mmCIF file of C-alpha atoms and ligand atoms in Angstrom:
data_model
loop_
_atom_site.group_PDB
_atom_site.id
_atom_site.type_symbol
_atom_site.label_atom_id
_atom_site.label_comp_id
_atom_site.label_asym_id
_atom_site.label_seq_id
_atom_site.Cartn_x
_atom_site.Cartn_y
_atom_site.Cartn_z
ATOM 1 C CA MET A 1 -46.505 -2.664 -67.718
ATOM 2 C CA THR A 2 -44.114 -4.057 -69.762
ATOM 3 C CA ASP A 3 -43.408 -1.866 -72.769
ATOM 4 C CA LEU A 4 -44.051 -4.870 -75.980
ATOM 5 C CA SER A 5 -42.873 -3.085 -78.754
ATOM 6 C CA ALA A 6 -39.293 -2.816 -76.707
ATOM 7 C CA VAL A 7 -39.695 -6.273 -76.547
ATOM 8 C CA LYS A 8 -40.488 -6.952 -79.761
ATOM 9 C CA ALA A 9 -37.373 -4.531 -80.792
ATOM 10 C CA ALA A 10 -34.749 -6.525 -78.089
ATOM 11 C CA LEU A 11 -36.294 -9.930 -79.897
ATOM 12 C CA LYS A 12 -35.237 -8.777 -83.299
ATOM 13 C CA ALA A 13 -31.972 -7.650 -82.403
ATOM 14 C CA GLN A 14 -30.722 -10.844 -80.752
ATOM 15 C CA GLU A 15 -27.992 -12.651 -82.499
ATOM 16 C CA ILE A 16 -26.931 -16.138 -81.452
ATOM 17 C CA GLU A 17 -24.207 -17.681 -83.250
ATOM 18 C CA THR A 18 -24.084 -21.083 -83.848
ATOM 19 C CA PRO A 19 -21.371 -23.609 -84.118
ATOM 20 C CA SER A 20 -19.503 -24.534 -87.107
ATOM 21 C CA TRP A 21 -19.338 -28.333 -85.663
ATOM 22 C CA GLY A 22 -23.145 -28.617 -85.038
ATOM 23 C CA TYR A 23 -23.251 -28.939 -88.488
ATOM 24 C CA GLY A 24 -20.663 -31.781 -88.889
ATOM 25 C CA ASN A 25 -20.905 -35.426 -87.550
ATOM 26 C CA SER A 26 -20.419 -36.196 -83.541
ATOM 27 C CA GLY A 27 -21.136 -38.598 -81.100
ATOM 28 C CA THR A 28 -19.817 -40.048 -77.935
ATOM 29 C CA ARG A 29 -16.932 -43.000 -77.414
ATOM 30 C CA PHE A 30 -19.365 -45.341 -78.311
ATOM 31 C CA LYS A 31 -20.460 -44.516 -81.455
ATOM 32 C CA VAL A 32 -20.799 -41.238 -84.222
ATOM 33 C CA PHE A 33 -23.456 -41.646 -86.026
ATOM 34 C CA ALA A 34 -23.082 -40.482 -89.811
ATOM 35 C CA GLN A 35 -25.812 -38.584 -91.655
ATOM 36 C CA GLU A 36 -26.630 -38.222 -94.819
ATOM 37 C CA GLY A 37 -26.359 -34.393 -96.362
ATOM 38 C CA VAL A 38 -23.816 -33.600 -93.695
ATOM 39 C CA PRO A 39 -20.939 -30.873 -94.685
ATOM 40 C CA ARG A 40 -18.158 -31.705 -95.818
ATOM 41 C CA ASP A 41 -15.707 -28.299 -95.369
ATOM 42 C CA PRO A 42 -16.028 -25.124 -93.622
ATOM 43 C CA PHE A 43 -18.158 -23.916 -96.701
ATOM 44 C CA GLU A 44 -20.991 -26.504 -96.717
ATOM 45 C CA LYS A 45 -20.966 -25.976 -92.779
ATOM 46 C CA LEU A 46 -21.556 -22.311 -93.509
ATOM 47 C CA GLU A 47 -24.167 -23.093 -95.853
ATOM 48 C CA ASP A 48 -26.133 -24.863 -93.610
ATOM 49 C CA ALA A 49 -25.406 -22.153 -91.104
ATOM 50 C CA ALA A 50 -27.142 -19.281 -93.424
ATOM 51 C CA GLN A 51 -30.456 -22.046 -93.603
ATOM 52 C CA VAL A 52 -30.386 -21.387 -90.073
ATOM 53 C CA HIS A 53 -29.783 -17.410 -89.763
ATOM 54 C CA ALA A 54 -32.294 -17.500 -92.847
ATOM 55 C CA ALA A 55 -35.228 -19.750 -90.938
ATOM 56 C CA THR A 56 -34.957 -17.479 -87.620
ATOM 57 C CA GLY A 57 -33.718 -14.432 -88.719
ATOM 58 C CA VAL A 58 -31.688 -14.193 -85.412
ATOM 59 C CA ALA A 59 -28.540 -16.569 -86.003
ATOM 60 C CA PRO A 60 -26.281 -14.493 -88.190
ATOM 61 C CA ARG A 61 -23.168 -15.536 -86.675
ATOM 62 C CA VAL A 62 -20.837 -18.900 -86.808
ATOM 63 C CA SER A 63 -18.339 -19.932 -84.427
ATOM 64 C CA LEU A 64 -15.432 -21.638 -85.938
ATOM 65 C CA HIS A 65 -12.928 -24.546 -84.615
ATOM 66 C CA ILE A 66 -9.141 -24.614 -85.823
ATOM 67 C CA PRO A 67 -8.502 -27.420 -87.153
ATOM 68 C CA TRP A 68 -11.861 -28.828 -87.806
ATOM 69 C CA ASP A 69 -12.614 -25.138 -90.132
ATOM 70 C CA THR A 70 -8.849 -25.774 -91.135
ATOM 71 C CA VAL A 71 -8.945 -23.728 -95.021
ATOM 72 C CA ASP A 72 -6.473 -22.241 -97.133
ATOM 73 C CA ASP A 73 -7.643 -18.533 -97.315
ATOM 74 C CA TYR A 74 -9.856 -17.227 -94.114
ATOM 75 C CA ALA A 75 -10.570 -13.827 -95.772
ATOM 76 C CA ALA A 76 -11.839 -15.960 -98.239
ATOM 77 C CA LEU A 77 -14.122 -18.133 -95.921
ATOM 78 C CA ALA A 78 -15.430 -15.139 -94.496
ATOM 79 C CA ALA A 79 -16.063 -13.580 -97.365
ATOM 80 C CA PHE A 80 -18.357 -16.546 -98.676
ATOM 81 C CA ALA A 81 -19.985 -16.158 -95.208
ATOM 82 C CA ALA A 82 -20.839 -12.282 -95.867
ATOM 83 C CA ASP A 83 -22.428 -13.321 -99.330
ATOM 84 C CA ARG A 84 -24.359 -15.513 -97.432
ATOM 85 C CA GLY A 85 -25.838 -12.478 -94.465
ATOM 86 C CA LEU A 86 -23.159 -14.214 -92.046
ATOM 87 C CA VAL A 87 -20.078 -13.131 -89.820
ATOM 88 C CA LEU A 88 -17.561 -15.141 -88.701
ATOM 89 C CA GLY A 89 -17.827 -15.602 -84.802
ATOM 90 C CA ALA A 90 -15.220 -16.974 -82.033
ATOM 91 C CA VAL A 91 -12.835 -18.539 -82.969
ATOM 92 C CA ASN A 92 -11.746 -22.010 -81.020
ATOM 93 C CA SER A 93 -9.032 -22.870 -80.128
ATOM 94 C CA ASN A 94 -8.010 -26.996 -80.346
ATOM 95 C CA THR A 95 -5.440 -28.489 -77.914
ATOM 96 C CA PHE A 96 -7.040 -31.697 -77.049
ATOM 97 C CA GLN A 97 -6.553 -33.946 -79.978
ATOM 98 C CA ASP A 98 -2.554 -34.124 -80.552
ATOM 99 C CA ASP A 99 -1.031 -37.374 -79.361
ATOM 100 C CA ASP A 100 1.367 -34.387 -77.802
ATOM 101 C CA TYR A 101 -1.442 -33.131 -75.581
ATOM 102 C CA ARG A 102 -2.329 -36.886 -73.509
ATOM 103 C CA LEU A 103 -0.241 -34.928 -69.947
ATOM 104 C CA GLY A 104 -2.087 -31.517 -70.974
ATOM 105 C CA SER A 105 -0.944 -28.204 -73.408
ATOM 106 C CA VAL A 106 -0.592 -25.369 -71.735
ATOM 107 C CA ALA A 107 0.109 -26.804 -68.752
ATOM 108 C CA HIS A 108 2.012 -29.894 -70.031
ATOM 109 C CA PRO A 109 5.217 -30.635 -67.848
ATOM 110 C CA ASP A 110 7.645 -30.337 -71.073
ATOM 111 C CA PRO A 111 8.119 -26.878 -72.357
ATOM 112 C CA LYS A 112 8.267 -27.956 -75.546
ATOM 113 C CA VAL A 113 4.767 -29.389 -75.672
ATOM 114 C CA ARG A 114 3.760 -25.907 -74.064
ATOM 115 C CA ARG A 115 5.240 -24.107 -76.906
ATOM 116 C CA LYS A 116 3.615 -26.379 -79.634
ATOM 117 C CA ALA A 117 -0.019 -25.224 -77.587
ATOM 118 C CA VAL A 118 1.276 -22.050 -77.745
ATOM 119 C CA ASP A 119 2.132 -21.609 -80.966
ATOM 120 C CA HIS A 120 -1.295 -23.266 -82.127
ATOM 121 C CA LEU A 121 -3.345 -20.227 -80.083
ATOM 122 C CA LEU A 122 -1.063 -17.731 -81.491
ATOM 123 C CA ARG A 123 -2.009 -19.186 -84.950
ATOM 124 C CA CYS A 124 -5.892 -19.090 -84.109
ATOM 125 C CA VAL A 125 -5.319 -15.298 -83.126
ATOM 126 C CA ASP A 126 -3.757 -15.057 -87.097
ATOM 127 C CA ILE A 127 -6.718 -16.663 -88.283
ATOM 128 C CA MET A 128 -8.695 -14.290 -86.142
ATOM 129 C CA ASP A 129 -7.216 -11.119 -87.910
ATOM 130 C CA ALA A 130 -8.227 -13.056 -91.393
ATOM 131 C CA THR A 131 -11.754 -13.707 -90.571
ATOM 132 C CA GLY A 132 -12.421 -10.321 -88.169
ATOM 133 C CA SER A 133 -13.633 -12.235 -85.644
ATOM 134 C CA ARG A 134 -12.788 -10.360 -82.012
ATOM 135 C CA ASP A 135 -13.111 -13.598 -79.779
ATOM 136 C CA LEU A 136 -10.267 -16.168 -79.476
ATOM 137 C CA LYS A 137 -12.041 -18.809 -77.227
ATOM 138 C CA LEU A 138 -10.147 -20.850 -75.266
ATOM 139 C CA TRP A 139 -10.972 -24.603 -73.356
ATOM 140 C CA PHE A 140 -8.572 -26.083 -72.576
ATOM 141 C CA ALA A 141 -9.382 -30.549 -71.424
ATOM 142 C CA ASP A 142 -6.045 -30.328 -68.973
ATOM 143 C CA GLY A 143 -5.845 -31.932 -66.097
ATOM 144 C CA THR A 144 -4.750 -35.139 -64.014
ATOM 145 C CA ASN A 145 -6.257 -38.423 -63.858
ATOM 146 C CA TYR A 146 -4.745 -39.374 -60.442
ATOM 147 C CA PRO A 147 -3.837 -37.690 -57.167
ATOM 148 C CA GLY A 148 -0.283 -36.909 -57.272
ATOM 149 C CA GLN A 149 0.053 -37.201 -61.362
ATOM 150 C CA ASP A 150 1.149 -33.555 -61.154
ATOM 151 C CA ASP A 151 1.450 -30.016 -59.315
ATOM 152 C CA ILE A 152 -1.905 -28.472 -59.093
ATOM 153 C CA SER A 153 -0.315 -25.226 -58.665
ATOM 154 C CA GLY A 154 2.793 -25.771 -61.244
ATOM 155 C CA ARG A 155 -0.075 -26.233 -63.826
ATOM 156 C CA GLN A 156 -1.515 -22.920 -63.170
ATOM 157 C CA ASP A 157 1.752 -21.271 -63.219
ATOM 158 C CA ARG A 158 2.339 -22.946 -66.851
ATOM 159 C CA LEU A 159 -1.401 -22.140 -67.719
ATOM 160 C CA ALA A 160 -1.141 -18.418 -66.647
ATOM 161 C CA GLU A 161 2.258 -18.129 -68.601
ATOM 162 C CA ALA A 162 0.786 -19.267 -71.611
ATOM 163 C CA LEU A 163 -2.681 -16.650 -71.401
ATOM 164 C CA ASP A 164 0.057 -13.989 -70.917
ATOM 165 C CA GLU A 165 1.623 -14.964 -73.906
ATOM 166 C CA VAL A 166 -1.395 -15.078 -75.920
ATOM 167 C CA TYR A 167 -2.908 -11.885 -74.052
ATOM 168 C CA ALA A 168 0.322 -9.793 -75.219
ATOM 169 C CA ARG A 169 -0.224 -10.797 -78.998
ATOM 170 C CA LEU A 170 -4.274 -9.623 -78.943
ATOM 171 C CA GLY A 171 -4.908 -6.748 -80.995
ATOM 172 C CA GLU A 172 -6.541 -3.781 -79.634
ATOM 173 C CA ASP A 173 -10.612 -4.663 -80.668
ATOM 174 C CA GLN A 174 -9.507 -8.451 -79.359
ATOM 175 C CA ARG A 175 -10.450 -10.512 -76.978
ATOM 176 C CA MET A 176 -9.659 -14.300 -75.172
ATOM 177 C CA VAL A 177 -12.615 -15.937 -73.715
ATOM 178 C CA LEU A 178 -11.701 -18.445 -71.151
ATOM 179 C CA GLU A 179 -14.010 -21.523 -70.713
ATOM 180 C CA TYR A 180 -14.111 -23.382 -67.438
ATOM 181 C CA LYS A 181 -14.991 -26.925 -67.107
ATOM 182 C CA LEU A 182 -15.751 -28.992 -63.962
ATOM 183 C CA PHE A 183 -14.241 -32.641 -65.627
ATOM 184 C CA GLU A 184 -13.777 -34.724 -68.776
ATOM 185 C CA PRO A 185 -11.638 -35.900 -70.379
ATOM 186 C CA ALA A 186 -9.389 -35.039 -67.001
ATOM 187 C CA PHE A 187 -11.046 -37.252 -64.158
ATOM 188 C CA TYR A 188 -9.015 -35.718 -61.029
ATOM 189 C CA THR A 189 -8.328 -32.478 -61.731
ATOM 190 C CA THR A 190 -9.420 -29.910 -64.423
ATOM 191 C CA ASP A 191 -6.941 -26.855 -64.871
ATOM 192 C CA VAL A 192 -9.979 -24.532 -65.202
ATOM 193 C CA PRO A 193 -12.612 -26.339 -63.562
ATOM 194 C CA ASP A 194 -14.880 -23.826 -62.619
ATOM 195 C CA TRP A 195 -16.053 -20.104 -62.933
ATOM 196 C CA GLY A 196 -14.211 -18.872 -60.043
ATOM 197 C CA THR A 197 -10.612 -20.011 -61.350
ATOM 198 C CA SER A 198 -11.689 -19.069 -65.115
ATOM 199 C CA TYR A 199 -12.433 -15.049 -63.207
ATOM 200 C CA ALA A 200 -8.932 -15.593 -61.212
ATOM 201 C CA HIS A 201 -7.122 -15.447 -64.550
ATOM 202 C CA CYS A 202 -9.279 -13.107 -66.572
ATOM 203 C CA LEU A 203 -8.946 -10.959 -63.971
ATOM 204 C CA ARG A 204 -5.129 -10.748 -63.293
ATOM 205 C CA LEU A 205 -4.842 -11.187 -67.314
ATOM 206 C CA GLY A 206 -7.025 -7.426 -68.035
ATOM 207 C CA PRO A 207 -9.722 -5.864 -69.790
ATOM 208 C CA LYS A 208 -9.701 -8.280 -72.873
ATOM 209 C CA ALA A 209 -9.623 -11.514 -70.833
ATOM 210 C CA LYS A 210 -13.546 -12.522 -69.890
ATOM 211 C CA VAL A 211 -14.859 -15.933 -68.806
ATOM 212 C CA VAL A 212 -17.572 -18.459 -71.088
ATOM 213 C CA VAL A 213 -19.959 -19.807 -69.422
ATOM 214 C CA ASP A 214 -21.063 -23.371 -71.299
ATOM 215 C CA THR A 215 -24.238 -24.412 -69.510
ATOM 216 C CA GLY A 216 -22.750 -27.974 -69.446
ATOM 217 C CA HIS A 217 -19.666 -27.967 -67.556
ATOM 218 C CA HIS A 218 -20.592 -27.219 -63.844
ATOM 219 C CA ALA A 219 -21.636 -30.232 -61.208
ATOM 220 C CA PRO A 220 -25.350 -30.917 -60.942
ATOM 221 C CA GLY A 221 -27.274 -28.226 -59.049
ATOM 222 C CA THR A 222 -24.960 -25.871 -59.414
ATOM 223 C CA ASN A 223 -27.350 -22.135 -59.491
ATOM 224 C CA ILE A 224 -25.711 -21.332 -62.677
ATOM 225 C CA GLU A 225 -27.535 -17.767 -63.125
ATOM 226 C CA PHE A 226 -25.860 -17.461 -59.886
ATOM 227 C CA ILE A 227 -22.254 -17.190 -61.741
ATOM 228 C CA VAL A 228 -24.339 -15.205 -64.485
ATOM 229 C CA ALA A 229 -25.391 -12.509 -62.506
ATOM 230 C CA PHE A 230 -21.942 -12.227 -60.179
ATOM 231 C CA LEU A 231 -19.710 -12.287 -63.690
ATOM 232 C CA LEU A 232 -21.519 -9.182 -65.501
ATOM 233 C CA ARG A 233 -21.887 -7.188 -62.374
ATOM 234 C CA GLU A 234 -18.080 -7.746 -62.299
ATOM 235 C CA ASP A 235 -18.395 -6.620 -66.172
ATOM 236 C CA LYS A 236 -16.357 -10.444 -66.617
ATOM 237 C CA LEU A 237 -19.079 -12.377 -68.725
ATOM 238 C CA GLY A 238 -18.120 -12.818 -72.013
ATOM 239 C CA ALA A 239 -20.049 -15.441 -73.354
ATOM 240 C CA PHE A 240 -22.337 -18.313 -73.441
ATOM 241 C CA ASP A 241 -22.208 -21.526 -74.595
ATOM 242 C CA PHE A 242 -25.530 -22.642 -74.366
ATOM 243 C CA ASN A 243 -26.840 -26.254 -74.543
ATOM 244 C CA SER A 244 -28.812 -28.363 -72.162
ATOM 245 C CA ARG A 245 -27.930 -31.864 -70.160
ATOM 246 C CA PHE A 246 -29.621 -34.206 -67.624
ATOM 247 C CA TYR A 247 -26.241 -36.018 -66.438
ATOM 248 C CA ALA A 248 -22.705 -34.447 -67.661
ATOM 249 C CA ASP A 249 -21.681 -32.412 -70.686
ATOM 250 C CA ASP A 250 -24.645 -33.998 -72.507
ATOM 251 C CA ASP A 251 -24.354 -31.596 -75.231
ATOM 252 C CA LEU A 252 -28.111 -31.484 -76.256
ATOM 253 C CA MET A 253 -30.042 -28.610 -77.468
ATOM 254 C CA ALA A 254 -29.936 -25.456 -75.760
ATOM 255 C CA GLY A 255 -33.462 -25.653 -72.968
ATOM 256 C CA ALA A 256 -34.455 -29.545 -74.118
ATOM 257 C CA ALA A 257 -32.918 -30.372 -70.726
ATOM 258 C CA ASP A 258 -34.744 -27.433 -68.224
ATOM 259 C CA PRO A 259 -36.116 -24.543 -69.825
ATOM 260 C CA PHE A 260 -36.758 -22.980 -66.540
ATOM 261 C CA GLN A 261 -32.821 -22.736 -65.982
ATOM 262 C CA LEU A 262 -32.275 -21.427 -69.227
ATOM 263 C CA PHE A 263 -34.751 -18.789 -68.178
ATOM 264 C CA ARG A 264 -33.428 -18.300 -64.878
ATOM 265 C CA ILE A 265 -30.182 -17.420 -66.812
ATOM 266 C CA LEU A 266 -31.501 -14.952 -69.173
ATOM 267 C CA HIS A 267 -33.351 -13.392 -66.593
ATOM 268 C CA GLU A 268 -30.284 -12.646 -65.001
ATOM 269 C CA VAL A 269 -28.923 -11.356 -68.281
ATOM 270 C CA VAL A 270 -31.857 -8.903 -68.748
ATOM 271 C CA ARG A 271 -31.465 -7.680 -64.866
ATOM 272 C CA ASN A 272 -28.002 -6.716 -65.761
ATOM 273 C CA GLY A 273 -28.059 -5.242 -68.748
ATOM 274 C CA GLY A 274 -26.489 -8.436 -70.943
ATOM 275 C CA PHE A 275 -28.317 -7.956 -73.441
ATOM 276 C CA ALA A 276 -26.719 -4.062 -74.214
ATOM 277 C CA PRO A 277 -24.456 -4.115 -77.146
ATOM 278 C CA GLU A 278 -21.592 -2.405 -75.406
ATOM 279 C CA ARG A 279 -21.603 -5.465 -73.003
ATOM 280 C CA GLY A 280 -20.185 -7.360 -75.443
ATOM 281 C CA VAL A 281 -21.565 -10.537 -74.126
ATOM 282 C CA ALA A 282 -21.419 -13.375 -77.086
ATOM 283 C CA PHE A 283 -24.388 -16.189 -77.070
ATOM 284 C CA MET A 284 -23.352 -18.724 -78.703
ATOM 285 C CA LEU A 285 -24.602 -22.462 -78.790
ATOM 286 C CA ASP A 286 -22.164 -25.739 -78.506
ATOM 287 C CA GLN A 287 -24.333 -28.614 -78.911
ATOM 288 C CA CYS A 288 -23.479 -32.254 -80.804
ATOM 289 C CA HIS A 289 -26.298 -33.362 -82.368
ATOM 290 C CA ASN A 290 -25.927 -37.430 -82.005
ATOM 291 C CA ILE A 291 -28.961 -38.789 -83.210
ATOM 292 C CA GLU A 292 -31.299 -35.519 -84.997
ATOM 293 C CA ALA A 293 -31.402 -33.914 -87.785
ATOM 294 C CA LYS A 294 -28.736 -31.263 -87.355
ATOM 295 C CA ILE A 295 -30.375 -28.385 -89.408
ATOM 296 C CA PRO A 296 -33.607 -28.522 -87.345
ATOM 297 C CA ALA A 297 -32.274 -29.162 -84.211
ATOM 298 C CA VAL A 298 -30.326 -25.557 -84.373
ATOM 299 C CA ILE A 299 -33.315 -23.836 -85.377
ATOM 300 C CA ARG A 300 -35.236 -25.250 -82.505
ATOM 301 C CA SER A 301 -32.440 -24.797 -80.741
ATOM 302 C CA VAL A 302 -32.091 -20.879 -81.431
ATOM 303 C CA MET A 303 -36.270 -21.075 -81.143
ATOM 304 C CA ASN A 304 -35.561 -22.045 -77.282
ATOM 305 C CA VAL A 305 -33.520 -19.560 -76.672
ATOM 306 C CA GLN A 306 -35.586 -16.797 -78.500
ATOM 307 C CA GLU A 307 -38.698 -18.264 -75.974
ATOM 308 C CA ALA A 308 -36.517 -17.973 -72.725
ATOM 309 C CA THR A 309 -35.306 -14.774 -73.823
ATOM 310 C CA ALA A 310 -39.185 -13.824 -74.219
ATOM 311 C CA LYS A 311 -39.880 -14.401 -71.364
ATOM 312 C CA ALA A 312 -37.456 -12.690 -69.434
ATOM 313 C CA LEU A 313 -37.767 -9.732 -71.217
ATOM 314 C CA LEU A 314 -41.673 -9.810 -70.028
ATOM 315 C CA VAL A 315 -41.117 -10.375 -66.469
ATOM 316 C CA ASP A 316 -42.419 -7.079 -64.841
ATOM 317 C CA SER A 317 -39.371 -5.643 -63.279
ATOM 318 C CA ALA A 318 -40.987 -2.963 -60.832
ATOM 319 C CA ALA A 319 -43.347 -5.509 -59.452
ATOM 320 C CA LEU A 320 -40.632 -8.122 -58.678
ATOM 321 C CA ALA A 321 -38.757 -5.078 -57.618
ATOM 322 C CA ALA A 322 -41.147 -3.663 -55.043
ATOM 323 C CA ALA A 323 -41.890 -6.883 -54.071
ATOM 324 C CA GLN A 324 -38.432 -8.220 -53.226
ATOM 325 C CA GLN A 325 -37.629 -4.809 -51.498
ATOM 326 C CA ALA A 326 -41.065 -5.653 -49.389
ATOM 327 C CA GLY A 327 -40.152 -9.267 -48.118
ATOM 328 C CA ASP A 328 -42.719 -10.587 -50.418
ATOM 329 C CA VAL A 329 -41.136 -14.001 -50.866
ATOM 330 C CA LEU A 330 -44.191 -15.595 -52.548
ATOM 331 C CA GLY A 331 -45.114 -12.441 -54.574
ATOM 332 C CA ALA A 332 -41.701 -11.713 -56.128
ATOM 333 C CA ASN A 333 -41.606 -15.520 -57.282
ATOM 334 C CA ALA A 334 -45.147 -15.531 -58.628
ATOM 335 C CA VAL A 335 -43.893 -12.036 -60.813
ATOM 336 C CA LEU A 336 -41.196 -14.158 -62.342
ATOM 337 C CA MET A 337 -43.138 -17.406 -62.497
ATOM 338 C CA ASP A 338 -46.129 -15.474 -64.243
ATOM 339 C CA ALA A 339 -43.769 -14.360 -67.034
ATOM 340 C CA TYR A 340 -42.567 -17.832 -66.721
ATOM 341 C CA ASN A 341 -45.934 -19.262 -67.536
ATOM 342 C CA THR A 342 -46.496 -17.132 -70.410
ATOM 343 C CA ASP A 343 -46.858 -18.446 -73.908
ATOM 344 C CA VAL A 344 -44.612 -15.982 -76.001
ATOM 345 C CA ARG A 345 -45.239 -18.468 -78.915
ATOM 346 C CA PRO A 346 -47.733 -16.016 -80.559
ATOM 347 C CA LEU A 347 -45.443 -13.568 -79.981
ATOM 348 C CA LEU A 348 -42.369 -14.542 -81.503
ATOM 349 C CA ARG A 349 -44.729 -15.751 -84.691
ATOM 350 C CA GLU A 350 -45.933 -12.265 -84.575
ATOM 351 C CA VAL A 351 -42.169 -10.912 -84.415
ATOM 352 C CA ARG A 352 -41.255 -13.261 -87.636
ATOM 353 C CA GLU A 353 -44.096 -12.355 -89.548
ATOM 354 C CA GLU A 354 -42.618 -8.401 -88.629
ATOM 355 C CA GLN A 355 -39.273 -9.650 -89.876
ATOM 356 C CA GLY A 356 -40.827 -10.820 -93.236
ATOM 357 C CA LEU A 357 -40.198 -14.623 -91.837
ATOM 358 C CA ASN A 358 -42.257 -17.986 -91.667
ATOM 359 C CA PRO A 359 -43.764 -17.347 -88.313
ATOM 360 C CA ASP A 360 -42.770 -21.162 -88.091
ATOM 361 C CA PRO A 361 -39.216 -21.688 -88.511
ATOM 362 C CA VAL A 362 -38.788 -25.462 -88.862
ATOM 363 C CA ALA A 363 -42.168 -25.155 -90.822
ATOM 364 C CA GLY A 364 -40.088 -22.576 -92.527
ATOM 365 C CA TYR A 365 -36.927 -24.862 -93.206
ATOM 366 C CA ALA A 366 -38.706 -27.913 -94.095
ATOM 367 C CA ALA A 367 -40.442 -25.779 -97.311
ATOM 368 C CA SER A 368 -37.126 -24.581 -98.484
ATOM 369 C CA GLY A 369 -36.559 -27.891 -99.998
ATOM 370 C CA TRP A 370 -32.764 -27.518 -98.870
ATOM 371 C CA GLN A 371 -32.336 -30.809 -96.821
ATOM 372 C CA GLN A 372 -33.411 -32.714 -99.570
ATOM 373 C CA ARG A 373 -31.357 -30.685 -101.859
ATOM 374 C CA ILE A 374 -27.990 -31.421 -99.571
ATOM 375 C CA VAL A 375 -28.958 -35.166 -99.408
ATOM 376 C CA ALA A 376 -28.587 -35.456 -103.391
ATOM 377 C CA GLU A 377 -25.704 -33.264 -103.738
ATOM 378 C CA ARG A 378 -23.551 -34.076 -100.977
ATOM 379 C CA VAL A 379 -22.808 -37.594 -101.992
ATOM 380 C CA GLY A 380 -18.758 -38.473 -101.553
ATOM 381 C CA GLY A 381 -15.884 -36.848 -100.007
ATOM 382 C CA ALA A 382 -15.355 -37.541 -96.123
ATOM 383 C CA GLN A 383 -18.375 -35.726 -93.792
ATOM 384 C CA ALA A 384 -17.047 -33.318 -91.433
ATOM 385 C CA GLY A 385 -16.624 -33.984 -87.788
ATOM 386 C CA TRP A 386 -14.687 -34.141 -84.817
ATOM 387 C CA GLY A 387 -11.975 -35.788 -86.332
ATOM 388 C CA ALA A 388 -11.432 -37.659 -82.828
HETATM 389 C C1 LRH B 401 -15.421 -28.593 -74.596
HETATM 390 C C2 LRH B 401 -16.388 -27.495 -75.377
HETATM 391 C C3 LRH B 401 -15.923 -26.528 -76.026
HETATM 392 C C4 LRH B 401 -15.485 -26.829 -77.383
HETATM 393 C C5 LRH B 401 -15.983 -27.769 -77.339
HETATM 394 C C6 LRH B 401 -16.657 -28.812 -79.033
HETATM 395 O O1 LRH B 401 -16.632 -29.444 -73.785
HETATM 396 O O2 LRH B 401 -17.449 -27.264 -74.617
HETATM 397 O O3 LRH B 401 -16.750 -25.421 -75.770
HETATM 398 O O4 LRH B 401 -14.107 -26.754 -78.039
HETATM 399 O O5 LRH B 401 -16.976 -28.103 -76.516
HETATM 400 MN MN1 MN B 402 -18.117 -24.942 -74.594
#
């Protein structure tokens, strides 16, 4: 029988990192719908992130995105975060919004453009020194749109050269986590399109380089939990970007589109010891709330990850292993489905009560009056967004 106090302890110790850009305006190429009360600067984004942590108790970290979160004094931003019970997490580079990057950034044919891109990445490491962040999170939009447009191997050479220079700059306790994505904005080749390409670069680079699994970045039908199990077994899983999708990189709330997939992924995390702090796996959300209220959406997403985690922690691993060893196909599947079909909401309400929180974080946030306050106070100024 699963030890419930151990499950509760693990749930209380969970840390989910929320994305600063999830609190700002976002949309699609068709429209970005502005919302009242949206932050105007990184400080206000942190204030909103603090509300998510206050309501859930498990969201003490916030990812930054540069230049969307540019400030004059990053140490002051880190202090501002600390005063609100938060820690600044991964620093995301951005080499996908400058006119010079039309044909790519670190993989661009022109060495001048590559230099500009690498200098930005090095600047992000300087920022990590100031914020105390461990991870430089690298996602490259780099790729091509038409066969013949550029040399596939040549672009890999350029990418590798850039990664080498940045890897050499990393401090003792710093890492680079390399995110892959099948396509978009490039529609023929993407220079880091899949887990294998990221894994190969990270293996070549060294122990400070690990893979980011963004759950929205795979071809339809991809068994993401296989990738997770494989990377954990190789100690090369650095981080997750949790979100969900029905079609492509929809960036919807984690667990909203496919809660069973999120459970299967977190089952492999539990099975392969991925929650152990020394494994250093970062559990982050990477979402956009194009039409829904942003802070409640992040709270709901954190709850979805908690629920999937609780179910994964309730898997009777001894019974599962016994059925697997016995070749009992239906028996083994039933053990997993029993956990998945367990209503863990009462358990999580109990955990929150024991943490001194409102057992219903969404209701807790609504009762805080924060939403009314920011709508009333955040008038004027430019609302934060992707600046695209
Ligand atoms: C790219 C991505 C990446 C971030 C961006 C906000 O699609 O997943 O992680 O830089 O979204
Ligand atoms: Mn992502």
